[in-house]
Each structure stands twice: as structure tokens, then as C-alpha cells.
Amino acid sequence: MGERIHATYWLETSDDPARAAEVIAGEQSSGTFVALATETPELKARSGARVERIELLGTATTPSLPTPKASARYTQCLLELSWPIENLGACLPTLMATIAGNLYELRAVTGLRLLDLQLPPSFAAAYPGPAFGIEGTRRLAGVATGPLIGTIIKPSVGLSPTETAQQVRELVAGGIDFIKDDELQADGPHCPFEDRVTQVMRVVNHHAERTGKKVMVAFNLTGDLDKMQRRHDHVVAQGGTCVMVCLNSVGITGLHELRRHSQLPIHAHRAGWGYLSRSPALGFDYAPLQKIWRLAGADHLHVNGLRNKFSEPDESVIAAARSVLAPVMPSAALTAMPVFSSGQTGLQAHDTYAALGTTDLIHTAGGGIFGHPQGVSAGVEALRASWEAAVAGETLAARATRVPALAGALEFWR
Amino acid sequence: MGERIHATYWLETSDDPARAAEVIAGEQSSGTFVALATETPELKARSGARVERIELLGTATTPSLPTPKASARYTQCLLELSWPIENLGACLPTLMATIAGNLYELRAVTGLRLLDLQLPPSFAAAYPGPAFGIEGTRRLAGVATGPLIGTIIKPSVGLSPTETAQQVRELVAGGIDFIKDDELQADGPHCPFEDRVTQVMRVVNHHAERTGKKVMVAFNLTGDLDKMQRRHDHVVAQGGTCVMVCLNSVGITGLHELRRHSQLPIHAHRAGWGYLSRSPALGFDYAPLQKIWRLAGADHLHVNGLRNKFSEPDESVIAAARSVLAPVMPSAALTAMPVFSSGQTGLQAHDTYAALGTTDLIHTAGGGIFGHPQGVSAGVEALRASWEAAVAGETLAARATRVPALAGALEFWR
């Protein structure tokens, strides 16, 4: 019995779901719109995608997405398909064309969203996955327990390398664990990558020499491959411990190639996630996509945050974080570290911890740290204290009686 | 006056459009959710994205996309933003994070679609664009005038290299100009890339030696970068004249790196286009995205086809094809060849020609060629005759009186 790839979709169709399922399975394997003499029963049995399961969910009278094939009724269901690995081999790019290729455009499809993906062991044999993951990140950041408390350089763009280093100076002095570039800031003429890294790492290294704590800075090296490799090498040469890349900007091939080259953890930003996920009837849940990104080498994966400033609901955020912490497959964990961001403060610590049961994550806050009336140091301390309270099962109010920085933070966090 | 990048969106918002536009411009440049002391007026003037134009289109009472920020009214408008190139430099991956990053997820946004993109000359200086384009493709395919008449190897998957070569034998004997792999078929264990190329090119070369016509075969080399490079080199070694890649599978970085390596035209497949475009309130029109793919090196770009078997309307298909034939920017044409496919026959020739006014395109048909009662050769001849009729301003019926293969085709094309 050969290996098979399983994908589960939310499907809405103007057709009979069983027939629509067969059309999708055909289009994404051996079939096409017309019957072909060369698609023999033997070939179809060997190479055809298989409809594993159809679970009816309900019907609608209007289609979720426009279609030229109107109907009085649109049926919604869960659809599980499977493919023999012999169709494509353990190749992530062709996996995308197979599970997320031309099927979204089919006429009978008025809604299609990839919910789940189960990959066979061959993929873990072909792709190394994160080189550092949780354990390697903790080691490099010098944070044995609790979340990495982090922040983002803001303004997103506009600061010079010197101004960026000045902001980093304040943050490392304040006891932060982790700092990242904004996704808009890679190598703009106003803040060239190499100069920024050099100036920032001078601050980070100086602090490390004095205190023993080397703050992890995720430098956004997103770009063409040769430039990403050069930028990575510069970060290594300056003693840096992390690089950041925008997944949807460089693609699977770009990330995998960076992973092959990289000696540092890869902090993976999902800018553009909205166009892949914002319509409930189209695109992707995070769970299947993040498996692909982890196989390609992502060590840290953004998951938004509870009560974030974007439109993503909390359930979706937690489901995403859980998926990042779950094994890619039973035989290969390849665990990555979820990154929480967007309007975060210590007020989200308890709920986040309750939902995940772990502190193996990066919690980044901007205003929640910088806005502290007693300064950055108090902001970092307050966020850390919030997590300590969550782990200890203590309320923020109780902990605040012993931690003045937290008491101060509770005045302005909301 | 420095260079600026201009992007135009269809926007639907629960907020006042002018305020929503400022939020988007801020989020995608120097701003964030909270006011920052470091975002000085000087910094904002230098690095902030600028709202260039808001054109009100109408209102709706229900949001196109779900939002936690409900409203009694959702306003739809055209929004044009611009960015100074100093924010990012001429970098396509960071351009994506800038024009198509976190903005789709904003709460006040209940619909956002990128419609147009105007790039400054720096991008054409940084990226070479298609190495072959229309002229180079015509030269390699030996087709000086008229469209390249093409087809796709089907079944999509399941044929062995020998069976694939057998199908190619029939096609080249039938006078076809162009053949492509299916997007599902790259290097599966059942049809390994190298063996397929070797066997197919033996057929193609043999035919070329006898007739002087070397049929262009687009071999789908989609995969990890090192493998794509090896596969490309094998195609070159076997005398092949084209490679194919799935854009959304390899990403901008993967395509650009392939372009740097390639000695052959790159046939760019857009499998997955549905998840980027199927919701009218989300994602992308093709016009802006295909500019990015052309800068990164695509020579041929899929545009679906008139009266196609998918859900895309004809207006969208023609707009896509026109965008591929239009210059990327006034100072750099970087023209690519549009590829028409999906349920195509000679019946679409007149309308396609009328809409574009050129035959600088690849027209692929499957059933429209293979289904011909007199065989593949007659199918190819009929499709070519349809285009000759279109160019000559003659009806198919009139031309069919002189071309028996076309007369035969008109019996079964519908």
C-alpha cells in the first residue's frame, strides 16, 4: 500500500456534491473536462485522486462566490480527497499545484477552502524542516522558560540605521528578549540592510558582553535569493542570531533555499495572509499551509494574537497557534514557535496560556511596552510578569500588588 | 522628485473611506495602530504612503467580507496609494509585502482587491524581465506569423515517459507548434522528469531533423531550486526549447532565480489563480500581478480562454491577455506572450483576435484537437485555419468550404 496525501476542504457547490467531488478529483489528477481514451481504468485506479469522504453540512440559496453555473441550491460539505504520492513525489511546490491549483476556479465550485492536510513520511525525508525550532531558539535567545518577550521596530519604515540602533539600545537596556524588523523594512535605500545590521548588532553585542544576554533580533532579509544569502552571511558575521523572511513574498522555493543556506533560525512572517484567508468561502485555513512552511524551514510562524487589531477572530488565532505547535506528521514533529502580535499586552497572557498550555512562543507587543509610563524596562517587566502570573495561576491584579511595573501597566493596557 | 510606486484598489469599508484610506496608507508605511512619538511629521512626509485618489462607487448594507467592525453602511470606492521607492528599493518580494501585505486583514476593510500597479523605472533596471518574449519564442518555435497552435499532455498524470513520448509523436506528426506538460506533472516517480524529457526530445528532434520544424515543448520543471536548475540543464542538453513553472508554487524568488539560470523561455502557469482572484471583493486582478511575474522573468503567461470551462468571465480573460501584451511600464515593454487554454477550439479564434488585434499568443486546445474525427493532424489544421480566417476577416463557414479539416471540425466543436 503506497503513501497517500490527504486534503480536506470546505466545499460549496451548485452541483450534486458527489459529482462535484469527482470533478475536482479528476481535474486535480488524471482527468480533464472531457473523457479521454488514454485515461484507462488502470491509469485512473493508479493515478486518480480518490474521494475519501463527503460530509454534508447544509445548503444555501445564494452562492458564496460568483459562478456562471447558477442553481436554486448550493450545498456545503466537507470533502476529503487523497492522492497517491507517485503522482508528484515529495515535492512541496507540486504539492501546492495539486492540492491548491486549478480547483478553486471550477464552475461547479462556489466556495472552496483548504482546511486540513495530512502528508506521508516521504515529505519529512525530503525536507529537513526547522533547523532550530523551539529548543534552538530558546538556546540562542538565552530564554530557558516562559515566552520570549518581543517587540517590533516602529515606525515600520522611515528610521535610518542609526535611529533603528537607537531604538534597539533602549529595548535591550529594557530587558527585552526578541526584536524584529517590520515586514516593510528589508533593504530600502533609506535604511540599508547591511548598515542597519551592523549598527544594531554593535548595540546587541555590547549589551551581551556586559550582561551575558544576547537579544535575538530577526533581521528582515526578504528579497531575491542571492541577496538573501548575502544578507544572511552579514548577519552571521555580525554575530546575529535570527533572520526574518516574508513567506508570501519569497514563496516555497525561496524559503526552502534560504533554509538550505541558513545557519540561523528563520522567523517567518505571513504578510498577505489576508488575501489567502479573509473570505470564509475561499483560500486556506492556516493549519495546512503552515505545515508546508515548516517543512520548507520556518522556525517561527506568525499567528496574529488574541483580541488583535485585525479582523481575524480569536478561535482562528488559537487554532493557528495550536497547529504550529502540533507535529507536522506523527513521525516528524518539526515543531515551530508561534509568534503572537498585533495589539498585544499582558492582558492576553492568561487566555493565550489557557488555550495553549505552553509558553513555547514569542509574544510581541509594541504600544504595550513602549506606552508604559515608567518606560520600556517597566513595559517588558510587566509583560513578563503577566505570563508568570498566568503560569502560576494567579490573577494580574494579585501579581500587580507585588510587581509595581505590572500595576503601572494595568493602568494603561486595555 | 523621487520615484513612486502607485497601486489602485477596489476598497469596501465600514469606515469613512478617507479615514480607512489613511489607516491603510499608515499600516503599509510609517504608521501603526497607535500614534508614535518617533513617527515625526518629517518622517511621515518622507516615508508615509500617500492617498492619491478616492473615487466613490457606491454603498452596500452588508459587508462583502466578514468583519468584527459592523456598520449600517459599507462604502465602495477606488483607492489609489503611492509609496516612495526609498521605503523598499526596487525589490519585488518587498513590493509584495508593501502593496499586498497586512492591509487585507484590517478591520475597517470589508473588501480589498488590487486592480492596478504602476512601477517606476528602477524596477526594470533591477529585473531583466522575459529573456525571450514574443520574438524569441517565435524564433525558437519557428512560427513567424499566426498564433502558436498548442496542446497539453493529458491525462494530466498517469502516463509513463514512454506513453508521453508516444502522445508527443502523434502531435508532432500532426503539425502542432507547441506542447506543454500539465501543471500536476513535474517529476513524479511514475513519470520522472529526466526520462520524460529524454524520450520526448528524441521524438521532437527526430521530427525536426526530417522536417526542419522543432516543436516547442514546455517541460514542467517546478520544484526546489537546485532541482529546477538541474532539470533545466537536462532540457538544454536534450535540445529542448522551453521550460514551464508553476508561479504560485515557486514564488517570486523561485521564478527570478530560475530566470537568472535559464537559457530557455519560461512558460509560466498560474495554477492557484482561483484562490487569489475568485472572490470579487478580495485578492487581485491579473493586470498588476502579471507585471511582477514578467519582471521576474515569465515569457509566457496563462490567461485562461474565452468561454472557458472555469468560472472566469470573458471580460476578465481579455483584460488579462491585454495586460500581458501591454508594456510593464512606458520605458520598458518586457512583453510576454499570453497563453489561452481551457475548453478552447477554433470557435474562439475570431473573438480572441477581435479583442486583441494580434496573433502574438499561444492557443492551446485539447479536445478541440484530439476530438477531430480525422485525427490530430486535421485538428491542428482546423485550429490554424480558424485563426487564418479570423485574420483574413473571413467566417469559419466560408473558410471551411476550402478547408475540409475545418469543415470536419465544425461538426464537433461546440
Coordinates of N, CA and C in Angstrom, one line a residue, chain B residues 281-378:
Chain B
A281 N -14.3 40.6 -4.1 CA -14.0 41.5 -3.0 C -12.7 41.3 -2.4
L282 N -11.9 40.5 -3.0 CA -10.6 40.1 -2.3 C -9.5 39.8 -3.4
G283 N -8.3 40.0 -3.0 CA -7.2 39.5 -3.8 C -6.7 40.4 -4.9
F284 N -6.7 39.9 -6.1 CA -6.0 40.5 -7.2 C -6.8 40.4 -8.5
D285 N -6.7 41.5 -9.3 CA -6.8 41.4 -10.7 C -5.5 40.8 -11.3
Y286 N -5.6 40.4 -12.5 CA -4.3 39.8 -13.1 C -3.4 40.9 -13.5
A287 N -3.9 42.0 -14.0 CA -3.0 43.1 -14.5 C -1.9 43.4 -13.6
P288 N -2.1 43.7 -12.3 CA -0.9 44.1 -11.5 C 0.0 42.9 -11.2
L289 N -0.6 41.7 -11.0 CA 0.3 40.6 -10.6 C 1.2 40.2 -11.8
Q290 N 0.6 40.1 -13.0 CA 1.4 39.6 -14.1 C 2.6 40.6 -14.4
K291 N 2.5 41.8 -14.0 CA 3.7 42.7 -14.2 C 4.8 42.2 -13.3
I292 N 4.5 41.8 -12.1 CA 5.5 41.3 -11.2 C 6.1 40.0 -11.8
W293 N 5.3 39.1 -12.3 CA 5.8 37.9 -12.9 C 6.6 38.2 -14.1
R294 N 6.3 39.1 -14.9 CA 7.1 39.5 -16.1 C 8.4 40.0 -15.7
L295 N 8.4 41.0 -14.7 CA 9.7 41.5 -14.3 C 10.6 40.4 -13.7
A296 N 10.0 39.4 -13.1 CA 10.8 38.3 -12.6 C 11.1 37.3 -13.6
G297 N 10.6 37.4 -14.9 CA 11.2 36.6 -16.0 C 10.2 35.7 -16.8
A298 N 8.9 35.8 -16.6 CA 8.0 35.0 -17.3 C 7.9 35.4 -18.8
D299 N 8.1 34.4 -19.7 CA 8.0 34.7 -21.1 C 6.6 34.5 -21.6
H300 N 5.9 33.4 -21.1 CA 4.5 33.1 -21.5 C 3.7 33.1 -20.2
L301 N 2.5 33.7 -20.3 CA 1.6 33.8 -19.1 C 0.2 33.3 -19.4
H302 N -0.2 32.4 -18.6 CA -1.6 31.8 -18.8 C -2.6 32.9 -18.5
V303 N -3.7 32.9 -19.4 CA -4.8 33.9 -19.2 C -6.1 33.2 -19.3
N304 N -6.2 31.8 -19.2 CA -7.5 31.2 -19.4 C -7.9 31.3 -20.9
G305 N -9.2 31.2 -21.2 CA -9.6 31.4 -22.6 C -11.0 31.8 -22.7
L306 N -11.5 32.4 -23.8 CA -12.9 32.8 -24.0 C -13.8 31.6 -23.8
R307 N -14.9 31.7 -23.2 CA -15.9 30.7 -23.0 C -15.2 29.4 -22.4
N308 N -14.4 29.7 -21.4 CA -13.6 28.6 -20.8 C -14.4 27.7 -19.9
K309 N -13.9 26.6 -19.5 CA -14.6 25.7 -18.6 C -14.5 26.0 -17.2
F310 N -13.8 27.1 -16.9 CA -13.7 27.5 -15.5 C -14.8 28.6 -15.2
S311 N -14.7 29.3 -14.1 CA -15.7 30.3 -13.8 C -15.4 31.7 -14.2
E312 N -14.2 31.9 -14.8 CA -13.7 33.3 -15.1 C -14.5 33.8 -16.3
P313 N -15.1 35.0 -16.1 CA -15.8 35.6 -17.2 C -14.9 36.1 -18.4
D314 N -15.5 36.2 -19.6 CA -14.7 36.5 -20.8 C -14.0 37.9 -20.6
E315 N -14.7 38.9 -20.0 CA -14.1 40.2 -19.9 C -12.8 40.1 -19.1
S316 N -12.8 39.3 -18.1 CA -11.6 39.1 -17.2 C -10.5 38.5 -18.0
V317 N -10.8 37.5 -18.9 CA -9.8 36.8 -19.7 C -9.2 37.8 -20.7
I318 N -10.0 38.6 -21.3 CA -9.5 39.6 -22.3 C -8.6 40.6 -21.6
A319 N -9.1 41.1 -20.5 CA -8.3 42.1 -19.7 C -7.0 41.5 -19.3
A320 N -7.0 40.3 -18.9 CA -5.7 39.6 -18.6 C -4.8 39.6 -19.8
A321 N -5.3 39.1 -20.9 CA -4.4 39.0 -22.1 C -3.9 40.3 -22.6
R322 N -4.8 41.3 -22.5 CA -4.3 42.7 -22.9 C -3.2 43.2 -22.0
S323 N -3.4 42.9 -20.7 CA -2.3 43.3 -19.8 C -1.0 42.7 -20.1
V324 N -1.0 41.4 -20.5 CA 0.2 40.7 -20.8 C 0.9 41.2 -22.0
L325 N 0.1 41.8 -22.9 CA 0.6 42.3 -24.2 C 1.0 43.8 -24.0
A326 N 0.6 44.4 -23.0 CA 0.9 45.8 -22.8 C 2.3 46.0 -22.1
P327 N 2.9 47.1 -22.3 CA 4.2 47.3 -21.6 C 4.1 47.3 -20.1
V328 N 5.1 46.8 -19.5 CA 5.1 46.8 -18.0 C 5.2 48.2 -17.5
M329 N 5.9 49.1 -18.2 CA 6.0 50.5 -17.9 C 6.3 51.2 -19.2
P330 N 6.1 52.5 -19.3 CA 6.4 53.2 -20.6 C 7.8 53.0 -21.0
S331 N 8.7 52.9 -20.1 CA 10.1 52.8 -20.5 C 10.6 51.4 -20.7
A332 N 9.8 50.4 -20.4 CA 10.2 49.0 -20.5 C 9.0 48.1 -20.9
A333 N 9.0 47.7 -22.1 CA 7.9 46.9 -22.6 C 7.8 45.5 -21.9
L334 N 8.9 44.8 -22.0 CA 9.1 43.4 -21.3 C 7.9 42.6 -21.7
T335 N 7.5 42.6 -22.9 CA 6.2 42.0 -23.3 C 6.3 40.4 -23.3
A336 N 5.3 39.8 -22.8 CA 5.2 38.4 -22.7 C 4.1 37.9 -23.7
M337 N 4.0 36.6 -23.8 CA 3.0 36.0 -24.7 C 1.9 35.4 -23.9
P338 N 0.7 35.9 -24.2 CA -0.5 35.3 -23.4 C -0.8 33.9 -23.9
V339 N -1.1 33.0 -23.0 CA -1.4 31.6 -23.4 C -2.9 31.3 -23.1
F340 N -3.7 31.0 -24.1 CA -5.1 30.7 -24.0 C -5.3 29.2 -23.8
S341 N -6.1 28.8 -22.9 CA -6.4 27.4 -22.7 C -7.8 27.2 -22.0
S342 N -8.1 26.0 -21.9 CA -9.4 25.6 -21.2 C -10.6 25.6 -22.1
G343 N -10.9 24.4 -22.6 CA -12.1 24.2 -23.4 C -12.0 25.0 -24.7
Q344 N -10.8 25.2 -25.3 CA -10.6 26.0 -26.5 C -10.7 25.2 -27.8
T345 N -11.3 25.9 -28.8 CA -11.3 25.3 -30.2 C -11.1 26.5 -31.1
G346 N -11.3 26.2 -32.4 CA -11.2 27.3 -33.4 C -12.4 28.3 -33.2
L347 N -13.4 27.9 -32.5 CA -14.6 28.8 -32.4 C -14.2 30.0 -31.6
Q348 N -13.2 30.0 -30.9 CA -12.8 31.2 -30.1 C -11.8 32.1 -30.9
A349 N -11.4 31.7 -32.0 CA -10.3 32.4 -32.8 C -10.8 33.9 -33.1
H350 N -11.9 34.0 -33.7 CA -12.4 35.3 -34.2 C -12.6 36.3 -33.0
D351 N -13.2 35.8 -32.0 CA -13.5 36.7 -30.9 C -12.2 37.1 -30.2
T352 N -11.3 36.1 -30.1 CA -10.0 36.4 -29.4 C -9.2 37.4 -30.2
Y353 N -9.2 37.2 -31.5 CA -8.4 38.1 -32.4 C -9.1 39.5 -32.4
A354 N -10.4 39.5 -32.4 CA -11.1 40.8 -32.5 C -10.8 41.6 -31.2
A355 N -10.6 40.9 -30.1 CA -10.4 41.6 -28.8 C -9.0 42.1 -28.7
L356 N -8.0 41.3 -29.3 CA -6.6 41.7 -29.1 C -6.0 42.3 -30.3
G357 N -6.4 42.0 -31.5 CA -5.8 42.6 -32.7 C -4.5 42.1 -33.0
T358 N -4.1 40.9 -32.4 CA -2.8 40.4 -32.7 C -2.9 38.9 -32.6
T359 N -1.9 38.2 -33.2 CA -1.8 36.7 -33.1 C -0.6 36.4 -32.3
D360 N -0.1 37.3 -31.6 CA 1.1 37.1 -30.7 C 0.7 36.3 -29.4
L361 N 0.3 35.1 -29.6 CA -0.2 34.4 -28.5 C -0.1 32.9 -28.7
I362 N -0.3 32.1 -27.7 CA -0.3 30.6 -27.8 C -1.7 30.2 -27.5
H363 N -2.3 29.4 -28.5 CA -3.7 29.0 -28.3 C -3.6 27.4 -28.2
T364 N -3.9 27.0 -27.0 CA -3.9 25.5 -26.7 C -5.3 24.9 -26.7
A365 N -5.4 23.8 -27.3 CA -6.7 23.1 -27.3 C -6.4 21.6 -27.0
G366 N -7.2 21.0 -26.3 CA -7.1 19.5 -26.0 C -8.1 18.8 -26.9
G367 N -9.3 18.7 -26.3 CA -10.4 18.0 -27.0 C -10.6 18.6 -28.4
G368 N -10.4 19.9 -28.5 CA -10.6 20.6 -29.8 C -9.7 20.1 -30.9
I369 N -8.6 19.4 -30.5 CA -7.6 18.9 -31.5 C -7.8 17.3 -31.5
F370 N -7.7 16.7 -30.3 CA -7.8 15.3 -30.3 C -9.1 14.7 -30.7
G371 N -10.2 15.5 -30.5 CA -11.5 15.0 -30.8 C -11.8 15.0 -32.3
H372 N -10.9 15.5 -33.1 CA -11.3 15.6 -34.6 C -11.4 14.2 -35.2
P373 N -12.5 14.0 -35.9 CA -12.8 12.7 -36.4 C -11.7 12.2 -37.4
Q374 N -11.0 13.2 -38.0 CA -10.0 12.7 -39.0 C -8.6 12.7 -38.3
G375 N -8.6 12.9 -37.0 CA -7.3 12.7 -36.3 C -6.6 14.1 -35.9
V376 N -5.5 13.9 -35.2 CA -4.8 15.1 -34.7 C -4.4 16.1 -35.7
S377 N -3.9 15.6 -36.8 CA -3.4 16.4 -37.9 C -4.5 17.3 -38.4
A378 N -5.7 16.8 -38.6 CA -6.8 17.6 -39.0 C -7.3 18.6 -37.9

